[in-house]
PDB file of C-alpha atoms (C1' of nucleotides) in Angstrom:
ATOM      1  CA  UNK H  22     -40.035 -15.055 -14.639  1.00 62.00           C
ATOM      2  CA  UNK H  23     -39.483 -18.832 -14.641  1.00 77.00           C
ATOM      3  CA  UNK H  24     -37.480 -19.085 -17.868  1.00 88.00           C
ATOM      4  CA  UNK H  25     -39.815 -20.484 -20.471  1.00 91.00           C
ATOM      5  CA  UNK H  26     -38.040 -21.751 -23.539  1.00 96.00           C
ATOM      6  CA  UNK H  27     -39.086 -24.315 -26.094  1.00 96.00           C
ATOM      7  CA  UNK H  28     -37.345 -26.469 -28.635  1.00 96.00           C
ATOM      8  CA  UNK H  29     -38.357 -28.317 -31.779  1.00 95.00           C
ATOM      9  CA  UNK H  30     -37.677 -32.023 -31.477  1.00 93.00           C
ATOM     10  CA  UNK H  31     -38.460 -32.493 -35.179  1.00 91.00           C
ATOM     11  CA  UNK H  32     -35.713 -30.112 -36.230  1.00 92.00           C
ATOM     12  CA  UNK H  33     -32.453 -31.386 -37.692  1.00 92.00           C
ATOM     13  CA  UNK H  34     -30.641 -29.159 -35.208  1.00 95.00           C
ATOM     14  CA  UNK H  35     -29.622 -31.325 -32.225  1.00 96.00           C
ATOM     15  CA  UNK H  36     -31.617 -30.714 -29.063  1.00 97.00           C
ATOM     16  CA  UNK H  37     -28.652 -29.766 -26.902  1.00 98.00           C
ATOM     17  CA  UNK H  38     -27.663 -27.092 -29.427  1.00 97.00           C
ATOM     18  CA  UNK H  39     -31.201 -25.725 -29.617  1.00 97.00           C
ATOM     19  CA  UNK H  40     -31.275 -25.478 -25.833  1.00 98.00           C
ATOM     20  CA  UNK H  41     -27.947 -23.660 -25.824  1.00 98.00           C
ATOM     21  CA  UNK H  42     -29.220 -21.343 -28.562  1.00 97.00           C
ATOM     22  CA  UNK H  43     -32.368 -20.430 -26.664  1.00 97.00           C
ATOM     23  CA  UNK H  44     -30.499 -19.891 -23.417  1.00 98.00           C
ATOM     24  CA  UNK H  45     -27.898 -17.804 -25.199  1.00 97.00           C
ATOM     25  CA  UNK H  46     -30.716 -15.630 -26.400  1.00 96.00           C
ATOM     26  CA  UNK H  47     -31.874 -14.928 -22.866  1.00 96.00           C
ATOM     27  CA  UNK H  48     -28.277 -14.177 -21.937  1.00 96.00           C
ATOM     28  CA  UNK H  49     -27.469 -11.896 -24.852  1.00 94.00           C
ATOM     29  CA  UNK H  50     -30.709  -9.973 -24.438  1.00 93.00           C
ATOM     30  CA  UNK H  51     -30.131  -9.606 -20.732  1.00 93.00           C
ATOM     31  CA  UNK H  52     -33.187 -11.508 -19.574  1.00 95.00           C
ATOM     32  CA  UNK H  53     -30.776 -13.639 -17.621  1.00 96.00           C
ATOM     33  CA  UNK H  54     -28.111 -11.661 -15.819  1.00 96.00           C
ATOM     34  CA  UNK H  55     -25.003 -12.353 -13.761  1.00 97.00           C
ATOM     35  CA  UNK H  56     -25.968 -13.928 -10.473  1.00 97.00           C
ATOM     36  CA  UNK H  57     -29.153 -15.480 -11.814  1.00 97.00           C
ATOM     37  CA  UNK H  58     -29.593 -19.196 -11.307  1.00 97.00           C
ATOM     38  CA  UNK H  59     -30.673 -21.506 -14.096  1.00 98.00           C
ATOM     39  CA  UNK H  60     -33.090 -24.329 -13.448  1.00 97.00           C
ATOM     40  CA  UNK H  61     -31.533 -27.675 -12.528  1.00 97.00           C
ATOM     41  CA  UNK H  62     -30.802 -29.844 -15.527  1.00 98.00           C
ATOM     42  CA  UNK H  63     -33.424 -32.385 -14.483  1.00 97.00           C
ATOM     43  CA  UNK H  64     -36.180 -29.818 -14.210  1.00 97.00           C
ATOM     44  CA  UNK H  65     -35.499 -28.141 -17.539  1.00 97.00           C
ATOM     45  CA  UNK H  66     -35.120 -31.552 -19.138  1.00 97.00           C
ATOM     46  CA  UNK H  67     -38.563 -32.597 -17.924  1.00 96.00           C
ATOM     47  CA  UNK H  68     -40.049 -29.351 -19.206  1.00 96.00           C
ATOM     48  CA  UNK H  69     -38.529 -29.879 -22.643  1.00 97.00           C
ATOM     49  CA  UNK H  70     -39.089 -33.618 -22.914  1.00 96.00           C
ATOM     50  CA  UNK H  71     -35.452 -34.679 -23.145  1.00 97.00           C
ATOM     51  CA  UNK H  72     -32.954 -36.458 -20.933  1.00 97.00           C
ATOM     52  CA  UNK H  73     -31.196 -34.355 -18.324  1.00 98.00           C
ATOM     53  CA  UNK H  74     -27.831 -35.212 -19.807  1.00 98.00           C
ATOM     54  CA  UNK H  75     -28.914 -33.412 -22.939  1.00 98.00           C
ATOM     55  CA  UNK H  76     -29.574 -30.259 -20.937  1.00 98.00           C
ATOM     56  CA  UNK H  77     -26.287 -30.731 -19.111  1.00 98.00           C
ATOM     57  CA  UNK H  78     -24.496 -30.763 -22.469  1.00 98.00           C
ATOM     58  CA  UNK H  79     -26.116 -27.444 -23.349  1.00 98.00           C
ATOM     59  CA  UNK H  80     -25.070 -25.990 -19.991  1.00 98.00           C
ATOM     60  CA  UNK H  81     -21.510 -27.112 -20.598  1.00 97.00           C
ATOM     61  CA  UNK H  82     -21.557 -25.467 -24.015  1.00 97.00           C
ATOM     62  CA  UNK H  83     -22.529 -22.150 -22.462  1.00 97.00           C
ATOM     63  CA  UNK H  84     -20.051 -22.609 -19.635  1.00 97.00           C
ATOM     64  CA  UNK H  85     -17.301 -23.063 -22.231  1.00 95.00           C
ATOM     65  CA  UNK H  86     -18.439 -19.846 -23.882  1.00 95.00           C
ATOM     66  CA  UNK H  87     -18.038 -18.082 -20.568  1.00 95.00           C
ATOM     67  CA  UNK H  88     -21.678 -17.488 -19.717  1.00 97.00           C
ATOM     68  CA  UNK H  89     -22.174 -19.929 -16.851  1.00 98.00           C
ATOM     69  CA  UNK H  90     -20.469 -21.391 -13.849  1.00 97.00           C
ATOM     70  CA  UNK H  91     -21.424 -24.978 -13.054  1.00 97.00           C
ATOM     71  CA  UNK H  92     -21.056 -26.715  -9.720  1.00 97.00           C
ATOM     72  CA  UNK H  93     -22.594 -29.899  -8.455  1.00 96.00           C
ATOM     73  CA  UNK H  94     -24.991 -29.246  -5.662  1.00 95.00           C
ATOM     74  CA  UNK H  95     -25.153 -25.524  -6.395  1.00 96.00           C
ATOM     75  CA  UNK H  96     -26.479 -25.632  -9.936  1.00 96.00           C
ATOM     76  CA  UNK H  97     -25.766 -23.352 -12.879  1.00 98.00           C
ATOM     77  CA  UNK H  98     -25.258 -19.643 -12.293  1.00 98.00           C
ATOM     78  CA  UNK H  99     -24.783 -16.817 -14.766  1.00 98.00           C
ATOM     79  CA  UNK H 100     -21.407 -15.139 -14.361  1.00 97.00           C
ATOM     80  CA  UNK H 101     -19.978 -11.799 -15.377  1.00 95.00           C
ATOM     81  CA  UNK H 102     -18.610 -12.441 -18.826  1.00 92.00           C
ATOM     82  CA  UNK H 103     -16.440  -9.471 -19.571  1.00 86.00           C
ATOM     83  CA  UNK H 104     -15.139  -9.086 -23.075  1.00 84.00           C
ATOM     84  CA  UNK H 105     -15.791 -12.104 -25.255  1.00 83.00           C
ATOM     85  CA  UNK H 106     -12.480 -13.768 -26.103  1.00 80.00           C
ATOM     86  CA  UNK H 107     -11.477 -12.874 -29.667  1.00 83.00           C
ATOM     87  CA  UNK H 108     -12.795 -15.645 -31.884  1.00 83.00           C
ATOM     88  CA  UNK H 109     -10.502 -17.408 -34.308  1.00 87.00           C
ATOM     89  CA  UNK H 110     -10.878 -16.054 -37.864  1.00 91.00           C
ATOM     90  CA  UNK H 111     -12.076 -19.484 -38.893  1.00 87.00           C
ATOM     91  CA  UNK H 112     -14.858 -19.252 -36.316  1.00 89.00           C
ATOM     92  CA  UNK H 113     -15.680 -15.709 -37.382  1.00 92.00           C
ATOM     93  CA  UNK H 114     -16.104 -16.861 -40.953  1.00 93.00           C
ATOM     94  CA  UNK H 115     -18.458 -19.597 -39.855  1.00 95.00           C
ATOM     95  CA  UNK H 116     -20.639 -17.133 -38.006  1.00 95.00           C
ATOM     96  CA  UNK H 117     -20.864 -14.851 -41.018  1.00 95.00           C
ATOM     97  CA  UNK H 118     -21.567 -17.847 -43.241  1.00 95.00           C
ATOM     98  CA  UNK H 119     -24.407 -18.989 -41.013  1.00 96.00           C
ATOM     99  CA  UNK H 120     -26.001 -15.572 -41.356  1.00 96.00           C
ATOM    100  CA  UNK H 121     -25.533 -15.594 -45.115  1.00 95.00           C
ATOM    101  CA  UNK H 122     -27.000 -19.054 -45.507  1.00 96.00           C
ATOM    102  CA  UNK H 123     -29.973 -18.183 -43.341  1.00 96.00           C
ATOM    103  CA  UNK H 124     -30.697 -15.183 -45.534  1.00 96.00           C
ATOM    104  CA  UNK H 125     -30.227 -17.158 -48.734  1.00 95.00           C
ATOM    105  CA  UNK H 126     -32.607 -19.862 -47.583  1.00 95.00           C
ATOM    106  CA  UNK H 127     -35.218 -17.282 -46.722  1.00 95.00           C
ATOM    107  CA  UNK H 128     -34.821 -15.673 -50.132  1.00 94.00           C
ATOM    108  CA  UNK H 129     -35.056 -19.057 -51.781  1.00 94.00           C
ATOM    109  CA  UNK H 130     -38.274 -19.679 -49.870  1.00 94.00           C
ATOM    110  CA  UNK H 131     -39.700 -16.468 -51.259  1.00 92.00           C
ATOM    111  CA  UNK H 132     -39.311 -14.060 -48.344  1.00 94.00           C
ATOM    112  CA  UNK H 133     -39.268 -10.428 -49.401  1.00 93.00           C
ATOM    113  CA  UNK H 134     -36.054  -8.616 -48.523  1.00 93.00           C
ATOM    114  CA  UNK H 135     -38.165  -6.266 -46.412  1.00 93.00           C
ATOM    115  CA  UNK H 136     -39.305  -8.967 -44.068  1.00 94.00           C
ATOM    116  CA  UNK H 137     -35.843 -10.393 -43.749  1.00 95.00           C
ATOM    117  CA  UNK H 138     -34.594  -7.019 -42.612  1.00 93.00           C
ATOM    118  CA  UNK H 139     -37.442  -6.895 -40.116  1.00 93.00           C
ATOM    119  CA  UNK H 140     -36.469 -10.272 -38.731  1.00 92.00           C
ATOM    120  CA  UNK H 141     -32.913  -9.087 -38.430  1.00 91.00           C
ATOM    121  CA  UNK H 142     -33.889  -6.042 -36.426  1.00 90.00           C
ATOM    122  CA  UNK H 143     -36.038  -8.176 -34.186  1.00 88.00           C
ATOM    123  CA  UNK H 144     -32.949 -10.235 -33.486  1.00 88.00           C
ATOM    124  CA  UNK H 145     -30.858  -7.141 -32.805  1.00 87.00           C
ATOM    125  CA  UNK H 146     -33.466  -5.434 -30.674  1.00 78.00           C
ATOM    126  CA  UNK H 147     -32.983  -5.472 -26.954  1.00 63.00           C
ATOM    127  CA  UNK H 148     -29.325  -6.244 -27.359  1.00 58.00           C
ATOM    128  CA  UNK H 149     -27.163  -4.043 -25.153  1.00 56.00           C
ATOM    129  CA  UNK H 150     -23.932  -2.361 -26.251  1.00 49.00           C
TER     130      UNK H 150
ATOM    131  CA  UNK W  15     -16.939 -19.363 -65.197  1.00 63.00           C
ATOM    132  CA  UNK W  16     -16.258 -22.917 -63.962  1.00 77.00           C
ATOM    133  CA  UNK W  17     -18.237 -22.756 -60.720  1.00 88.00           C
ATOM    134  CA  UNK W  18     -15.701 -22.396 -57.943  1.00 92.00           C
ATOM    135  CA  UNK W  19     -17.095 -23.145 -54.536  1.00 96.00           C
ATOM    136  CA  UNK W  20     -15.389 -24.274 -51.360  1.00 96.00           C
ATOM    137  CA  UNK W  21     -16.450 -25.957 -48.183  1.00 96.00           C
ATOM    138  CA  UNK W  22     -15.035 -26.281 -44.686  1.00 95.00           C
ATOM    139  CA  UNK W  23     -14.420 -29.903 -43.774  1.00 93.00           C
ATOM    140  CA  UNK W  24     -13.698 -28.905 -40.175  1.00 90.00           C
ATOM    141  CA  UNK W  25     -17.120 -27.347 -39.735  1.00 92.00           C
ATOM    142  CA  UNK W  26     -19.845 -29.090 -37.752  1.00 92.00           C
ATOM    143  CA  UNK W  27     -22.184 -28.453 -40.675  1.00 95.00           C
ATOM    144  CA  UNK W  28     -22.277 -31.642 -42.781  1.00 96.00           C
ATOM    145  CA  UNK W  29     -20.450 -31.434 -46.082  1.00 97.00           C
ATOM    146  CA  UNK W  30     -23.458 -32.271 -48.227  1.00 98.00           C
ATOM    147  CA  UNK W  31     -25.397 -29.416 -46.632  1.00 97.00           C
ATOM    148  CA  UNK W  32     -22.522 -26.982 -47.116  1.00 97.00           C
ATOM    149  CA  UNK W  33     -22.358 -27.945 -50.768  1.00 98.00           C
ATOM    150  CA  UNK W  34     -26.094 -27.415 -51.147  1.00 98.00           C
ATOM    151  CA  UNK W  35     -25.788 -24.069 -49.358  1.00 97.00           C
ATOM    152  CA  UNK W  36     -23.015 -22.823 -51.633  1.00 97.00           C
ATOM    153  CA  UNK W  37     -24.816 -23.980 -54.769  1.00 98.00           C
ATOM    154  CA  UNK W  38     -28.051 -22.418 -53.573  1.00 97.00           C
ATOM    155  CA  UNK W  39     -26.146 -19.187 -53.275  1.00 96.00           C
ATOM    156  CA  UNK W  40     -25.116 -19.290 -56.923  1.00 96.00           C
ATOM    157  CA  UNK W  41     -28.722 -20.087 -57.823  1.00 96.00           C
ATOM    158  CA  UNK W  42     -30.365 -17.406 -55.717  1.00 94.00           C
ATOM    159  CA  UNK W  43     -27.911 -14.772 -56.909  1.00 93.00           C
ATOM    160  CA  UNK W  44     -28.410 -15.802 -60.506  1.00 93.00           C
ATOM    161  CA  UNK W  45     -24.850 -16.879 -61.204  1.00 95.00           C
ATOM    162  CA  UNK W  46     -26.346 -20.174 -62.235  1.00 96.00           C
ATOM    163  CA  UNK W  47     -29.431 -19.849 -64.397  1.00 96.00           C
ATOM    164  CA  UNK W  48     -32.044 -22.122 -65.933  1.00 97.00           C
ATOM    165  CA  UNK W  49     -30.441 -24.247 -68.623  1.00 97.00           C
ATOM    166  CA  UNK W  50     -26.993 -24.177 -67.072  1.00 97.00           C
ATOM    167  CA  UNK W  51     -25.342 -27.513 -66.416  1.00 97.00           C
ATOM    168  CA  UNK W  52     -23.713 -28.314 -63.114  1.00 98.00           C
ATOM    169  CA  UNK W  53     -20.462 -30.254 -62.990  1.00 98.00           C
ATOM    170  CA  UNK W  54     -20.782 -34.044 -62.729  1.00 97.00           C
ATOM    171  CA  UNK W  55     -20.890 -35.249 -59.135  1.00 98.00           C
ATOM    172  CA  UNK W  56     -17.544 -36.995 -59.518  1.00 97.00           C
ATOM    173  CA  UNK W  57     -15.781 -33.889 -60.748  1.00 97.00           C
ATOM    174  CA  UNK W  58     -17.122 -31.568 -58.077  1.00 98.00           C
ATOM    175  CA  UNK W  59     -16.443 -34.233 -55.464  1.00 97.00           C
ATOM    176  CA  UNK W  60     -12.803 -34.411 -56.500  1.00 97.00           C
ATOM    177  CA  UNK W  61     -12.529 -30.639 -56.401  1.00 96.00           C
ATOM    178  CA  UNK W  62     -13.939 -30.502 -52.886  1.00 97.00           C
ATOM    179  CA  UNK W  63     -12.213 -33.561 -51.489  1.00 96.00           C
ATOM    180  CA  UNK W  64     -15.296 -35.616 -50.698  1.00 97.00           C
ATOM    181  CA  UNK W  65     -16.945 -38.728 -52.080  1.00 98.00           C
ATOM    182  CA  UNK W  66     -19.180 -38.240 -55.103  1.00 98.00           C
ATOM    183  CA  UNK W  67     -22.154 -39.628 -53.207  1.00 98.00           C
ATOM    184  CA  UNK W  68     -21.852 -36.675 -50.873  1.00 98.00           C
ATOM    185  CA  UNK W  69     -22.174 -34.302 -53.804  1.00 98.00           C
ATOM    186  CA  UNK W  70     -25.037 -36.371 -55.170  1.00 98.00           C
ATOM    187  CA  UNK W  71     -26.868 -35.914 -51.874  1.00 98.00           C
ATOM    188  CA  UNK W  72     -26.457 -32.157 -52.188  1.00 98.00           C
ATOM    189  CA  UNK W  73     -27.774 -32.257 -55.750  1.00 98.00           C
ATOM    190  CA  UNK W  74     -30.805 -34.234 -54.608  1.00 97.00           C
ATOM    191  CA  UNK W  75     -31.453 -31.669 -51.899  1.00 97.00           C
ATOM    192  CA  UNK W  76     -31.559 -28.895 -54.471  1.00 97.00           C
ATOM    193  CA  UNK W  77     -33.615 -31.007 -56.853  1.00 97.00           C
ATOM    194  CA  UNK W  78     -36.170 -31.490 -54.076  1.00 95.00           C
ATOM    195  CA  UNK W  79     -36.237 -27.729 -53.599  1.00 95.00           C
ATOM    196  CA  UNK W  80     -37.041 -27.338 -57.256  1.00 95.00           C
ATOM    197  CA  UNK W  81     -33.756 -25.893 -58.489  1.00 97.00           C
ATOM    198  CA  UNK W  82     -32.357 -28.816 -60.463  1.00 97.00           C
ATOM    199  CA  UNK W  83     -33.345 -31.630 -62.729  1.00 97.00           C
ATOM    200  CA  UNK W  84     -31.228 -34.757 -62.428  1.00 97.00           C
ATOM    201  CA  UNK W  85     -30.841 -37.463 -65.038  1.00 97.00           C
ATOM    202  CA  UNK W  86     -28.274 -40.221 -65.354  1.00 96.00           C
ATOM    203  CA  UNK W  87     -26.100 -39.742 -68.338  1.00 95.00           C
ATOM    204  CA  UNK W  88     -27.223 -36.147 -68.791  1.00 96.00           C
ATOM    205  CA  UNK W  89     -26.101 -34.685 -65.494  1.00 96.00           C
ATOM    206  CA  UNK W  90     -27.655 -31.954 -63.360  1.00 98.00           C
ATOM    207  CA  UNK W  91     -29.324 -29.010 -65.048  1.00 98.00           C
ATOM    208  CA  UNK W  92     -30.822 -25.863 -63.575  1.00 98.00           C
ATOM    209  CA  UNK W  93     -34.534 -25.577 -64.273  1.00 97.00           C
ATOM    210  CA  UNK W  94     -37.017 -22.749 -64.273  1.00 95.00           C
ATOM    211  CA  UNK W  95     -38.254 -22.709 -60.720  1.00 92.00           C
ATOM    212  CA  UNK W  96     -41.333 -20.518 -60.811  1.00 85.00           C
ATOM    213  CA  UNK W  97     -42.850 -19.492 -57.510  1.00 83.00           C
ATOM    214  CA  UNK W  98     -41.354 -21.329 -54.556  1.00 82.00           C
ATOM    215  CA  UNK W  99     -43.965 -23.645 -53.063  1.00 79.00           C
ATOM    216  CA  UNK W 100     -45.379 -22.101 -49.883  1.00 82.00           C
ATOM    217  CA  UNK W 101     -43.310 -23.462 -47.020  1.00 82.00           C
ATOM    218  CA  UNK W 102     -44.994 -25.079 -44.042  1.00 87.00           C
ATOM    219  CA  UNK W 103     -45.265 -22.667 -41.101  1.00 90.00           C
ATOM    220  CA  UNK W 104     -43.042 -25.020 -39.158  1.00 87.00           C
ATOM    221  CA  UNK W 105     -40.378 -24.672 -41.838  1.00 89.00           C
ATOM    222  CA  UNK W 106     -40.837 -20.922 -41.955  1.00 92.00           C
ATOM    223  CA  UNK W 107     -40.236 -20.708 -38.227  1.00 93.00           C
ATOM    224  CA  UNK W 108     -37.037 -22.695 -38.581  1.00 94.00           C
ATOM    225  CA  UNK W 109     -35.723 -20.314 -41.211  1.00 95.00           C
ATOM    226  CA  UNK W 110     -36.434 -17.293 -39.050  1.00 95.00           C
ATOM    227  CA  UNK W 111     -34.883 -19.051 -36.069  1.00 95.00           C
ATOM    228  CA  UNK W 112     -31.709 -19.805 -37.996  1.00 96.00           C
ATOM    229  CA  UNK W 113     -31.358 -16.117 -38.796  1.00 96.00           C
ATOM    230  CA  UNK W 114     -32.009 -15.145 -35.184  1.00 95.00           C
ATOM    231  CA  UNK W 115     -29.494 -17.629 -33.838  1.00 96.00           C
ATOM    232  CA  UNK W 116     -26.866 -16.517 -36.315  1.00 96.00           C
ATOM    233  CA  UNK W 117     -27.289 -12.932 -35.189  1.00 96.00           C
ATOM    234  CA  UNK W 118     -27.276 -13.877 -31.524  1.00 95.00           C
ATOM    235  CA  UNK W 119     -24.060 -15.846 -31.893  1.00 95.00           C
ATOM    236  CA  UNK W 120     -22.409 -12.931 -33.639  1.00 96.00           C
ATOM    237  CA  UNK W 121     -23.515 -10.594 -30.875  1.00 94.00           C
ATOM    238  CA  UNK W 122     -22.288 -13.041 -28.275  1.00 94.00           C
ATOM    239  CA  UNK W 123     -18.933 -13.102 -30.069  1.00 94.00           C
ATOM    240  CA  UNK W 124     -18.729  -9.344 -29.807  1.00 93.00           C
ATOM    241  CA  UNK W 125     -19.721  -8.204 -33.291  1.00 94.00           C
ATOM    242  CA  UNK W 126     -21.047  -4.642 -33.401  1.00 94.00           C
ATOM    243  CA  UNK W 127     -24.629  -4.376 -34.624  1.00 93.00           C
ATOM    244  CA  UNK W 128     -23.307  -2.223 -37.457  1.00 93.00           C
ATOM    245  CA  UNK W 129     -21.186  -4.955 -38.940  1.00 94.00           C
ATOM    246  CA  UNK W 130     -23.958  -7.488 -38.621  1.00 95.00           C
ATOM    247  CA  UNK W 131     -26.194  -5.228 -40.665  1.00 93.00           C
ATOM    248  CA  UNK W 132     -23.419  -4.942 -43.236  1.00 93.00           C
ATOM    249  CA  UNK W 133     -23.124  -8.697 -43.479  1.00 92.00           C
ATOM    250  CA  UNK W 134     -26.865  -8.909 -43.938  1.00 91.00           C
ATOM    251  CA  UNK W 135     -26.838  -6.485 -46.830  1.00 90.00           C
ATOM    252  CA  UNK W 136     -23.989  -8.367 -48.422  1.00 88.00           C
ATOM    253  CA  UNK W 137     -26.185 -11.441 -48.291  1.00 87.00           C
ATOM    254  CA  UNK W 138     -29.148  -9.584 -49.765  1.00 87.00           C
ATOM    255  CA  UNK W 139     -27.156  -7.861 -52.466  1.00 79.00           C
ATOM    256  CA  UNK W 140     -27.385  -9.183 -55.977  1.00 63.00           C
ATOM    257  CA  UNK W 141     -30.600 -10.948 -55.198  1.00 58.00           C
ATOM    258  CA  UNK W 142     -33.234 -10.411 -57.848  1.00 55.00           C
ATOM    259  CA  UNK W 143     -36.915  -9.650 -57.120  1.00 49.00           C
TER     260      UNK W 143
ATOM    261  C1'  DT T   6     -26.198 -49.586 -84.943  1.00 87.40           C
ATOM    262  C1'  DT T   7     -23.394 -50.729 -81.371  1.00 87.40           C
ATOM    263  C1'  DG T   8     -20.242 -50.583 -77.677  1.00 87.40           C
ATOM    264  C1'  DA T   9     -17.610 -47.831 -74.574  1.00 87.40           C
ATOM    265  C1'  DA T  10     -17.676 -43.800 -71.730  1.00 87.40           C
ATOM    266  C1'  DT T  11     -20.257 -40.767 -68.855  1.00 87.40           C
ATOM    267  C1'  DT T  12     -23.490 -39.715 -65.340  1.00 87.40           C
ATOM    268  C1'  DG T  13     -26.750 -40.187 -61.594  1.00 87.40           C
ATOM    269  C1'  DT T  14     -28.852 -44.028 -58.393  1.00 87.40           C
ATOM    270  C1'  DA T  15     -29.150 -47.704 -54.939  1.00 87.40           C
ATOM    271  C1'  DT T  16     -27.576 -50.181 -51.118  1.00 87.40           C
ATOM    272  C1'  DA T  17     -24.482 -51.820 -47.695  1.00 87.40           C
ATOM    273  C1'  DG T  18     -20.698 -50.846 -44.489  1.00 87.40           C
ATOM    274  C1'  DT T  19     -18.078 -47.841 -41.284  1.00 87.40           C
ATOM    275  C1'  DG T  20     -17.286 -44.146 -38.247  1.00 87.40           C
ATOM    276  C1'  DT T  21     -19.024 -40.285 -35.612  1.00 87.40           C
ATOM    277  C1'  DA T  22     -22.364 -37.612 -33.107  1.00 87.40           C
ATOM    278  C1'  DC T  23     -26.554 -37.366 -30.386  1.00 87.40           C
ATOM    279  C1'  DT T  24     -29.392 -39.122 -26.839  1.00 87.40           C
ATOM    280  C1'  DT T  25     -30.320 -41.936 -23.088  1.00 87.40           C
ATOM    281  C1'  DG T  26     -29.568 -45.002 -18.820  1.00 87.40           C
ATOM    282  C1'  DT T  27     -27.282 -45.503 -14.726  1.00 87.40           C
ATOM    283  C1'  DA T  28     -23.967 -44.884 -11.223  1.00 87.40           C
ATOM    284  C1'  DC T  29     -21.310 -41.431  -8.954  1.00 87.40           C
ATOM    285  C1'  DA T  30     -19.278 -37.104  -6.572  1.00 87.40           C
ATOM    286  C1'  DA T  31     -19.851 -32.625  -4.643  1.00 87.40           C
ATOM    287  C1'  DT T  32     -22.728 -29.347  -2.448  1.00 87.40           C
ATOM    288  C1'  DA T  33     -26.719 -27.827   0.155  1.00 87.40           C
ATOM    289  C1'  DT T  34     -30.086 -28.386   3.731  1.00 87.40           C
ATOM    290  C1'  DA T  35     -32.939 -30.143   7.443  1.00 87.40           C
TER     291       DA T  35
ATOM    292  C1'  DT G  15     -24.719 -35.710  10.292  1.00 87.40           C
ATOM    293  C1'  DA G  16     -27.878 -37.836   7.238  1.00 87.40           C
ATOM    294  C1'  DT G  17     -30.553 -36.951   3.262  1.00 87.40           C
ATOM    295  C1'  DA G  18     -31.793 -34.518  -0.767  1.00 87.40           C
ATOM    296  C1'  DT G  19     -30.242 -31.950  -4.546  1.00 87.40           C
ATOM    297  C1'  DT G  20     -27.337 -31.035  -8.361  1.00 87.40           C
ATOM    298  C1'  DG G  21     -23.889 -31.573 -11.921  1.00 87.40           C
ATOM    299  C1'  DT G  22     -20.469 -35.315 -13.896  1.00 87.40           C
ATOM    300  C1'  DA G  23     -18.780 -39.604 -16.058  1.00 87.40           C
ATOM    301  C1'  DC G  24     -19.196 -43.276 -18.944  1.00 87.40           C
ATOM    302  C1'  DA G  25     -21.265 -47.038 -21.405  1.00 87.40           C
ATOM    303  C1'  DA G  26     -24.958 -48.468 -24.677  1.00 87.40           C
ATOM    304  C1'  DG G  27     -28.359 -47.701 -28.342  1.00 87.40           C
ATOM    305  C1'  DT G  28     -29.703 -45.135 -32.287  1.00 87.40           C
ATOM    306  C1'  DA G  29     -29.491 -42.081 -36.064  1.00 87.40           C
ATOM    307  C1'  DC G  30     -26.785 -39.582 -39.304  1.00 87.40           C
ATOM    308  C1'  DA G  31     -22.886 -38.572 -42.422  1.00 87.40           C
ATOM    309  C1'  DC G  32     -19.679 -40.333 -45.441  1.00 87.40           C
ATOM    310  C1'  DT G  33     -17.661 -43.873 -48.211  1.00 87.40           C
ATOM    311  C1'  DA G  34     -17.262 -48.085 -51.224  1.00 87.40           C
ATOM    312  C1'  DT G  35     -19.044 -50.587 -54.778  1.00 87.40           C
ATOM    313  C1'  DA G  36     -22.185 -52.250 -58.065  1.00 87.40           C
ATOM    314  C1'  DC G  37     -25.767 -50.766 -61.155  1.00 87.40           C
ATOM    315  C1'  DA G  38     -28.968 -48.368 -64.633  1.00 87.40           C
ATOM    316  C1'  DA G  39     -29.867 -44.751 -67.925  1.00 87.40           C
ATOM    317  C1'  DT G  40     -28.027 -41.689 -71.223  1.00 87.40           C
ATOM    318  C1'  DT G  41     -24.620 -39.925 -74.400  1.00 87.40           C
ATOM    319  C1'  DC G  42     -21.430 -40.249 -78.050  1.00 87.40           C
ATOM    320  C1'  DA G  43     -17.899 -41.930 -81.069  1.00 87.40           C
ATOM    321  C1'  DA G  44     -16.681 -45.592 -84.225  1.00 87.40           C
TER     322       DA G  44
END
DNA sequence: TTGAATTGTATAGTGTACTTGTACAATATA
DNA sequence: TATATTGTACAAGTACACTATACAATTCAA
């Protein structure tokens, strides 16, 4: 599978963060596994309609999180991640807040609680551990 | 109750959006109800440590969403909102994506699925309808 | 009725973040 | 060993967030 992701250039979320988010999804769900190679920054950038430096920034984000190893010439490779380093409580709070705000915005937009729960389980599905 | 909210100035999420998020929470949960007055932008701004224009931007955001009515001299007042206007599919997708990304980041940080579900229910709790 | 105080609005300025352009360094490959 | 491939570094342009300041509409006390 050639890694097909897409981003929304009209979104207020910066492109490099969207790219990181979508790639993180493939990593968390196991569609990309240790040893797998990611496409070169220039190729993915062309596919998504952004500059390759924008993709490179996303790769660096994921490398910092421990998902990837980057090397010029060799490209980006998924590495064994082990136990995620314990996040700072401040960072933990932000993650929980992001979830809460997402739910609140959906409620405010009129989503039934049912459907929100469904969306949640979709997001949890396929996640190992 | 004097409306006590707090924001995180170190967060990458812009202050005006955090303020709107926290206020939306009080609105969705019914802690602020139609007819209630919000604090003047200058007062809330002082409380939060930002410029009053930043608070004003948050108020405008919520006014656009149909929660508030703004008038100089009178201040910001919660209005009856009725049925939320049907969001554009594009906007709907973004809401669902935000939820998905929040969950994925929590998983990536090592949160057990259990606790994520708990956080979700905390966010849903107290929500009418 | 009037004038001062209160409250949101408008607009310009400043700093920061995002994206791009371009040159470069390290690795792979023919 | 030369060339292509791949990520990196850094400067420039643009958009966004926040602030400063002046302003307009409303409220309220004298």
